[in-house]
CSV table of C-alpha atoms and ligand atoms in Angstrom, one decimal:
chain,number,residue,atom,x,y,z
A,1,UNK,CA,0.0,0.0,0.0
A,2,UNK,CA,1.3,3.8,-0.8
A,3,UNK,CA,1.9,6.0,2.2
A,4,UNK,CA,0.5,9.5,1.3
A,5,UNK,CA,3.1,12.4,1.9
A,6,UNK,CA,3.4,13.9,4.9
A,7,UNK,CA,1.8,10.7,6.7
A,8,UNK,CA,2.2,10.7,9.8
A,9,UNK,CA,1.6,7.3,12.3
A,10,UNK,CA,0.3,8.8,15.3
A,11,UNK,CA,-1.6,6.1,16.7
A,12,UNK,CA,2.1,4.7,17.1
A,13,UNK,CA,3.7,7.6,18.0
A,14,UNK,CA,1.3,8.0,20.9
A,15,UNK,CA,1.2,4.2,21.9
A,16,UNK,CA,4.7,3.9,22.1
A,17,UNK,CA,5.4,7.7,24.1
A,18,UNK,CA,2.5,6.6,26.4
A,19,UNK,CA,4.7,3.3,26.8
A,20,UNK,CA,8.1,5.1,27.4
A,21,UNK,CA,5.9,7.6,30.0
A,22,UNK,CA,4.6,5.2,31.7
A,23,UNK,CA,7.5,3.7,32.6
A,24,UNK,CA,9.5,6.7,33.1
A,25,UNK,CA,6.8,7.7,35.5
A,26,UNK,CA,6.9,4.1,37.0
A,27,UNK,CA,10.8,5.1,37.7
A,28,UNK,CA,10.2,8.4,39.4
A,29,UNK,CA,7.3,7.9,42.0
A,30,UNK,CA,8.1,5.8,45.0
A,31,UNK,CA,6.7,2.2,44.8
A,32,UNK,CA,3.1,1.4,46.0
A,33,UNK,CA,4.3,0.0,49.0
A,34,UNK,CA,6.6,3.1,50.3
A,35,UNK,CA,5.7,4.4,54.1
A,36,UNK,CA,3.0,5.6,53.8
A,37,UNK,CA,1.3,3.1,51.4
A,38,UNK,CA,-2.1,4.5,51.0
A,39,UNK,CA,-0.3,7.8,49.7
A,40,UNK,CA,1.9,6.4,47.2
A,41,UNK,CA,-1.2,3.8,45.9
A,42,UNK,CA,-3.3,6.9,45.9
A,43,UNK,CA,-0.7,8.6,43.5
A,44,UNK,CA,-0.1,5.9,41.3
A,45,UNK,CA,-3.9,4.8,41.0
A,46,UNK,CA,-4.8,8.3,39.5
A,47,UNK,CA,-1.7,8.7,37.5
A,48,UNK,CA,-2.0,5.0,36.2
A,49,UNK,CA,-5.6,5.0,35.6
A,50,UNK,CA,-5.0,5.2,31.8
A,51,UNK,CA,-4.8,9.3,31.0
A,52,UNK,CA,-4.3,9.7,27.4
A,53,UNK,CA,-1.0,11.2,27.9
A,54,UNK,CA,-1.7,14.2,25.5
A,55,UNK,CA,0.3,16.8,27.0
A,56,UNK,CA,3.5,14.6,27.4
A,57,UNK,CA,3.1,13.6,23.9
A,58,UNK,CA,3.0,17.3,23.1
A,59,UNK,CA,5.8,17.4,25.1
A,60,UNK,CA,8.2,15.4,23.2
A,61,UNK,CA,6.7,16.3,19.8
A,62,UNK,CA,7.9,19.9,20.5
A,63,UNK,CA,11.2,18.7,21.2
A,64,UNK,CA,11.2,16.7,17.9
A,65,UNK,CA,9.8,19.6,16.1
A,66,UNK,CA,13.1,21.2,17.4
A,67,UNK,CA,15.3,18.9,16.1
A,68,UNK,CA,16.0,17.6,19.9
A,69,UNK,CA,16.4,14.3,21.2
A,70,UNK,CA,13.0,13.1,23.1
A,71,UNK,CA,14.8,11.6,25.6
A,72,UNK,CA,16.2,14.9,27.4
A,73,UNK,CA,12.2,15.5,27.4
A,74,UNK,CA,10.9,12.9,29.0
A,75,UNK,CA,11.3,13.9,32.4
A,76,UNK,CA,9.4,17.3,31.6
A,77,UNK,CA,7.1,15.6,30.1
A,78,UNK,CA,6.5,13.5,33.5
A,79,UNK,CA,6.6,16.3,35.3
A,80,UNK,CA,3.6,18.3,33.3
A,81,UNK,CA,1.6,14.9,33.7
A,82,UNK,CA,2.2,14.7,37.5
A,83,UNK,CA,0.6,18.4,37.6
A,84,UNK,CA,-2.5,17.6,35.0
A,85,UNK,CA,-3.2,14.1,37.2
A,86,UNK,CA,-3.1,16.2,40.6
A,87,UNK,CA,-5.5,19.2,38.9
A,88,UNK,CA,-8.2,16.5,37.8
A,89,UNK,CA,-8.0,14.7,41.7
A,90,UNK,CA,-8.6,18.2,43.3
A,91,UNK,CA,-11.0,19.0,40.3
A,92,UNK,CA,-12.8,15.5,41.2
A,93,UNK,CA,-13.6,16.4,44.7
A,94,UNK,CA,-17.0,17.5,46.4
A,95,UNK,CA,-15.5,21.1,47.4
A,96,UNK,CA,-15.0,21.0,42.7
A,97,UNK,CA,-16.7,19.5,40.5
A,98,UNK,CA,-17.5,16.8,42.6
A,99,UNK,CA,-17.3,14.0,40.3
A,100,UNK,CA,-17.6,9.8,41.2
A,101,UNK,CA,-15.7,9.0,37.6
A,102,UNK,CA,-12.3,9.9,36.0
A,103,UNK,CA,-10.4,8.4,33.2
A,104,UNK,CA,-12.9,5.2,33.7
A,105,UNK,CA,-12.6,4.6,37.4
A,106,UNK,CA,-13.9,5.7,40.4
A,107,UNK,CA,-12.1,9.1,41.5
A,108,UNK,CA,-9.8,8.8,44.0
A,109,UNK,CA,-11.5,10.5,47.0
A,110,UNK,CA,-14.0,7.6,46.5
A,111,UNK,CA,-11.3,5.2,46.5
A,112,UNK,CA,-9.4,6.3,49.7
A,113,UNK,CA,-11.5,9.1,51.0
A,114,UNK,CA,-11.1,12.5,50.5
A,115,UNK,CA,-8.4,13.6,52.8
A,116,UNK,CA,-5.9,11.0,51.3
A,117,UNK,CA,-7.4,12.7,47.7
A,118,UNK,CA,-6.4,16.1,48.8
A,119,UNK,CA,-3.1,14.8,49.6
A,120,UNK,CA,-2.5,12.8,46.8
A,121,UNK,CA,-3.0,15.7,44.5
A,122,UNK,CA,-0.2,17.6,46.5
A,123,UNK,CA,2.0,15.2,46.6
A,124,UNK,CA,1.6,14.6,42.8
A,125,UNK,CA,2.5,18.6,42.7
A,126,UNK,CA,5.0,18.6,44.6
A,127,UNK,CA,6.7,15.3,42.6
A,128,UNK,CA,6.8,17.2,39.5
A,129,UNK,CA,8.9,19.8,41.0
A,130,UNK,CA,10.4,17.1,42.4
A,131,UNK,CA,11.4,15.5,38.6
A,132,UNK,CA,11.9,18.8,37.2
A,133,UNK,CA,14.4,20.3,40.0
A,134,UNK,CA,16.7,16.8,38.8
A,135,UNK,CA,16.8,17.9,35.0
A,136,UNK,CA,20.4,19.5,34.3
A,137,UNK,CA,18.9,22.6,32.2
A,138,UNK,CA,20.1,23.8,28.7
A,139,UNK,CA,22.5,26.4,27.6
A,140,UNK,CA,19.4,28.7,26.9
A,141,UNK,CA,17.3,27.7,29.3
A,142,UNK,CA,18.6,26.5,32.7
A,143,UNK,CA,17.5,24.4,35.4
A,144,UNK,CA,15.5,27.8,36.8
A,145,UNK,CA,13.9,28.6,33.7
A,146,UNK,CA,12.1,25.1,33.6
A,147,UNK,CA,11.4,25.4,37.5
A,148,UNK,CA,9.6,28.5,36.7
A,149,UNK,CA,8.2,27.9,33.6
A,150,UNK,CA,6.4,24.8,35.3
A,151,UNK,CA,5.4,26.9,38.6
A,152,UNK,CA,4.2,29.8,36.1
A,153,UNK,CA,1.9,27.4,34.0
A,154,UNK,CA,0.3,25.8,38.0
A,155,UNK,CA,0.2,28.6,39.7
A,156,UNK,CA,-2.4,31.3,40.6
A,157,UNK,CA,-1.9,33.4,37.8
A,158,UNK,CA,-2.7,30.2,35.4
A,159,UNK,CA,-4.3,26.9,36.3
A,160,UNK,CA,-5.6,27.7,39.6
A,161,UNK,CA,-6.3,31.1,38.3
A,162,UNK,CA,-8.6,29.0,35.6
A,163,UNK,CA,-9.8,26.8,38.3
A,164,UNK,CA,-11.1,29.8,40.5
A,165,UNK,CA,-12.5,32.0,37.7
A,166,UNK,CA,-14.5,28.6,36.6
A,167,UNK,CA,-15.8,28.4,40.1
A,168,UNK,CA,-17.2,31.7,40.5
A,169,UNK,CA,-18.4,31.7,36.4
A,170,UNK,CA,-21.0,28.8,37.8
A,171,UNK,CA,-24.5,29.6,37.1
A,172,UNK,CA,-23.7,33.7,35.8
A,173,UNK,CA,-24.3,34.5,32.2
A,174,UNK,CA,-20.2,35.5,31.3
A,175,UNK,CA,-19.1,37.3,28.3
A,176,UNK,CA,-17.1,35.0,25.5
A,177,UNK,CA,-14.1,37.3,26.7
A,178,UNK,CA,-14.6,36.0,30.1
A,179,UNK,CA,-14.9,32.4,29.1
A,180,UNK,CA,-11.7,32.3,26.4
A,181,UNK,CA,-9.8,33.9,29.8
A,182,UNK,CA,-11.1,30.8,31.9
A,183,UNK,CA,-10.0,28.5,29.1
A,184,UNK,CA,-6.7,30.3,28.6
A,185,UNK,CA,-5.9,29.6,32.3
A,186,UNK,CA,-7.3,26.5,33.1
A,187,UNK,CA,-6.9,24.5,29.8
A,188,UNK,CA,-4.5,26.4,27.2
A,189,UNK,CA,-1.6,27.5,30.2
A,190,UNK,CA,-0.4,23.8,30.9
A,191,UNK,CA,-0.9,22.5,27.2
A,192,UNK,CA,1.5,25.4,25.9
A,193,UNK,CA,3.8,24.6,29.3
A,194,UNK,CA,4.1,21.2,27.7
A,195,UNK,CA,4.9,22.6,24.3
A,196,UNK,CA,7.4,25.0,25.3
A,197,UNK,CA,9.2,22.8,27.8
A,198,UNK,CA,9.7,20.0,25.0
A,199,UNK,CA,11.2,22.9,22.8
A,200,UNK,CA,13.3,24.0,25.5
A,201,UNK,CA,14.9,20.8,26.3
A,202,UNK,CA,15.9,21.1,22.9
A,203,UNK,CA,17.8,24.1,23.3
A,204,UNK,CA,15.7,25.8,21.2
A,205,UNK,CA,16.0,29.2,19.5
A,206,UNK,CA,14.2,32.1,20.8
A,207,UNK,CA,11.9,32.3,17.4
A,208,UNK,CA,11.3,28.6,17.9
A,209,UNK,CA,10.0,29.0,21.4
A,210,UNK,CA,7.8,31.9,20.2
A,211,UNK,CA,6.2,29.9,17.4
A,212,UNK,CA,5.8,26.6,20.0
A,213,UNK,CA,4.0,29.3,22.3
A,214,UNK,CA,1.6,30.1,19.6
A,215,UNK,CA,0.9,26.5,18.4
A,216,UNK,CA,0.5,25.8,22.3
A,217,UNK,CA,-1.8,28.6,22.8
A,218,UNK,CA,-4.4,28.1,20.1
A,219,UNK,CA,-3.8,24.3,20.6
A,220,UNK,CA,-4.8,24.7,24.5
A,221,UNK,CA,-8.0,26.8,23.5
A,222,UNK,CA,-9.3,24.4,20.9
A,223,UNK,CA,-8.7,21.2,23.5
A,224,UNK,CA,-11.2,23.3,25.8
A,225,UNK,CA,-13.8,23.8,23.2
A,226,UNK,CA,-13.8,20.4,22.0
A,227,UNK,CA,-14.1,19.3,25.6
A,228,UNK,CA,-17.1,21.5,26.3
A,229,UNK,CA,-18.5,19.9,23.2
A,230,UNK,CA,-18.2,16.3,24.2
A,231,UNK,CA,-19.6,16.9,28.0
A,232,UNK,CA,-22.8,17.3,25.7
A,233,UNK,CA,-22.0,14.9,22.8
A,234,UNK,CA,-21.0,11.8,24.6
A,235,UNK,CA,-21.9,9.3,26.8
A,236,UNK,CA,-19.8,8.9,30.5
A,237,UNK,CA,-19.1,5.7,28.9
A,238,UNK,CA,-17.0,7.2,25.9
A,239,UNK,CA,-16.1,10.1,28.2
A,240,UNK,CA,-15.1,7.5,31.4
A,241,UNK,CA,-16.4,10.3,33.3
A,242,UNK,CA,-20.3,11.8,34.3
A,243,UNK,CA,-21.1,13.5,31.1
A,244,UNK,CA,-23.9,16.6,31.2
A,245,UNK,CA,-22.2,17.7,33.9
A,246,UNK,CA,-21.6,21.3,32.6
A,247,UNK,CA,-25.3,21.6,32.1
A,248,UNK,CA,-26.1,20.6,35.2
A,249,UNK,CA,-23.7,23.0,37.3
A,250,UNK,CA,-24.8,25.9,34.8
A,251,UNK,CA,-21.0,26.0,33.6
A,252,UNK,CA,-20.4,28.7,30.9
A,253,UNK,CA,-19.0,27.0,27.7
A,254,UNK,CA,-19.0,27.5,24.0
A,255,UNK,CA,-21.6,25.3,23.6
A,256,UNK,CA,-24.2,27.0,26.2
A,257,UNK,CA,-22.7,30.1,24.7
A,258,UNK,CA,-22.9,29.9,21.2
A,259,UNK,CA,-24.0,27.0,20.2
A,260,UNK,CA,-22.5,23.6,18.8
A,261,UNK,CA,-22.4,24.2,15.6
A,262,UNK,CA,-20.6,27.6,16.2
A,263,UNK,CA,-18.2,26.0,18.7
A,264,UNK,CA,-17.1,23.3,16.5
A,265,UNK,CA,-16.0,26.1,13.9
A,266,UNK,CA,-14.6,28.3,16.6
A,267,UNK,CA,-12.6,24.7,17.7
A,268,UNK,CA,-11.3,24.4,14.1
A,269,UNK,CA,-10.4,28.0,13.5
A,270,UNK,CA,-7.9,27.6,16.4
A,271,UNK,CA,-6.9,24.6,15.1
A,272,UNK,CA,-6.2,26.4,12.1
A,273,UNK,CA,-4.0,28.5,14.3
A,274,UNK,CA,-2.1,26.3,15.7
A,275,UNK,CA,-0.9,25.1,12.2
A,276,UNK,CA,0.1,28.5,11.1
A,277,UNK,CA,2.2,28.8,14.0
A,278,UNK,CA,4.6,26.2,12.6
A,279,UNK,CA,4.9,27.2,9.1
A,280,UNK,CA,8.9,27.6,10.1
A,281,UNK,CA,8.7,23.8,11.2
A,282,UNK,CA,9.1,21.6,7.8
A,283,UNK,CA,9.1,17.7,8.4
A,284,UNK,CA,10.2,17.4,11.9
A,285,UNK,CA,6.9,19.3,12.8
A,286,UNK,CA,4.8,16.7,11.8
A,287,UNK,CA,3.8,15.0,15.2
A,288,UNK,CA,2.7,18.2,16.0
A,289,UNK,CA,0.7,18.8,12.8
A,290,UNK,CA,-1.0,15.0,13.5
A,291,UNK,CA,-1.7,16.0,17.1
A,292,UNK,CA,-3.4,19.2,16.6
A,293,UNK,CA,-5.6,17.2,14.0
A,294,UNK,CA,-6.3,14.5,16.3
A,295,UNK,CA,-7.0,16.6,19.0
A,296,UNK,CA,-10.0,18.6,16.9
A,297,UNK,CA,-11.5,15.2,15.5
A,298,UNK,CA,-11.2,13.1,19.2
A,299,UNK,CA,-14.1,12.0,20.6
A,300,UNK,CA,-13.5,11.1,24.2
B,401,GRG,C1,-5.9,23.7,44.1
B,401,GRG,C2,-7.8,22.5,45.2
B,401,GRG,C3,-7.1,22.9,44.0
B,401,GRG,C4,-7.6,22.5,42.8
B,401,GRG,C5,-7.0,22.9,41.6
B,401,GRG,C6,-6.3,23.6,39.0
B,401,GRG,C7,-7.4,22.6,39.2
B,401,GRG,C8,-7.7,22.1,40.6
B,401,GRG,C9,-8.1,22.0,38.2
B,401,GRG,C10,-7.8,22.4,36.8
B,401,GRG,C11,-9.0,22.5,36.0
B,401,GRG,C12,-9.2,21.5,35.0
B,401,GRG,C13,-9.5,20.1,35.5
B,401,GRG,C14,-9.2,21.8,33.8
B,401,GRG,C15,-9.7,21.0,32.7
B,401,GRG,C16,-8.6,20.6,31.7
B,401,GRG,C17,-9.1,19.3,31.0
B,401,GRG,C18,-10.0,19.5,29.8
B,401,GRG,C19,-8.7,18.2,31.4
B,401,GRG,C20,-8.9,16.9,30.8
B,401,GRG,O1,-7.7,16.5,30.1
B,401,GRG,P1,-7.6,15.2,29.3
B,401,GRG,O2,-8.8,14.9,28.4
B,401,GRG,O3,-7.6,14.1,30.5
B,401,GRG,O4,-6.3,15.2,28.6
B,401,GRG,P2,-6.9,12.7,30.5
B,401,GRG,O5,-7.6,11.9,31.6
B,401,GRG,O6,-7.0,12.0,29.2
B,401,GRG,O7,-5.5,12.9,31.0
């Protein structure tokens, strides 16, 4: 059979990133049975509960895009999934969203209770700093430049920024200004974090890093969109979490805003985005290209 130009595998570039992740993350948290048990169980049930692994496979396909070597990613890569993991267990709990199903299982503060869930989620935060603080840093960016980058992406300013602004956004009528600011923070910050730290531990160049931060951007906002749309598409089965739930908390979203014909163009104008952002990247950009695809067509 003829490959078409420009083809790119991804369903075995992300099986086989997942793979190397996976263990990589296997290698960095202590084992199930460390003192205290239930914490490190608790850690690796959420962080093993079979994530799609999205933004480290952004991750390393900015540091190919780069012309880098993925391994010299990998533990950045762990590090940005150790933060998502510990945002969707504190996101999960009754004081959040309040939500008995993620990634297919039961949450973990249904699982241990919610006290070892609150801890669990810090401890994963605290790991990730943990992995990056080890990485040796690059000529152009050193070991403080990814400390803060990460710290900048999970901080008040960003994700919990997203996270509070999404709380108080419940059941108010918010302008689309409003709601592109909640997705920027909550959704868009730790995508583009991935992006930019798989660039960086190439060594990247400065114009590089600026075209990774607009692919990451516009990549970040579409994933939010697209979410939004599935919480009203699909079933909890495809979703391996409740789905309606935005409906039922009155959350403001593209869909209740506009529409879902209107946010599924809004979704692949971004998308659109994204692409021109690597116009400078030729081949080596292409798990990039297939990722910002996939993520506009996915359907859980
Ligand atoms: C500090 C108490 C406390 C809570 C913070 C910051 C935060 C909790 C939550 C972040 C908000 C959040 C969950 C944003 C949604 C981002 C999103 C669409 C997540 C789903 O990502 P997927 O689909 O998930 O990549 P998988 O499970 O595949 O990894």
């Amino acid at each position: 059979m003829k490959t078409a130009p420009n083809h790119f595998d991804l369903q075995t570039f992300l099986a086989t990133r997942t793979e190397r992740v996976n263990q990589a993350l296997d290698s960095f948290l202590p084992e199930a049975g460390a003192r205290p048990a239930t914490i490190h169980k608790a850690m690796r049930y959420s962080l093993f509960a079979g994530g799609k692994r999205i933004r480290p496979a952004l991750c390393l396909a900015a540091a190919a895009a780069c012309g880098g070597d993925e391994r010299q990613a990998l533990p950045l890569a762990c590090a940005v999934e150790c933060i998502h993991t510990y945002s969707l267990v504190h996101d999960d709990l009754p004081a959040m969203d309040n939500d008995d199903y993620r990634r297919g299982k039961l949450t973990s503060h249904k699982v241990f209770g919610e006290g070892i869930a609150v801890l669990a989620g810090d401890a994963l935060l605290t790991e990730a700093f943990e992995i990056a603080a080890q990485c040796r840093g690059w000529p152009r960016y050193p070991h403080d430049k990814i400390v803060l980058e990460l710290a900048r992406a999970a901080g008040s300013l960003q994700l919990i920024a997203g996270q509070v602004a999404d709380l108080e956004a419940e059941g108010k009528k918010i302008s689309a200004e409003h709601l592109r600011y909640i997705h920027e923070c909550k959704t868009s910050a730790l995508l583009c974090c991935s992006v930019r730290l798989g660039g960086m531990s190439a060594n990247c160049t400065p114009a590089q890093l600026r075209a990774l931060t607009d692919f990451g951007y516009h990549v970040g906002l579409a994933f939010q969109v697209i979410d939004d749309i599935l919480d009203v598409t699909q079933t909890s089965e495809k979703l391996g979490k409740t789905a309606g739930k935005d409906n039922q908390a009155q959350k403001a979203t593209y869909p209740a805003i506009v529409g879902l014909q209107k946010s599924r163009q809004i979704a692949a104008r971004l998308t659109a985005r994204a692409f021109a952002a690597l116009k400078s990247f030729r081949q080596e950009g292409a798990a990039l290209r297939a990722l910002a695809q996939f993520l506009l067509k996915r359907d859980c």
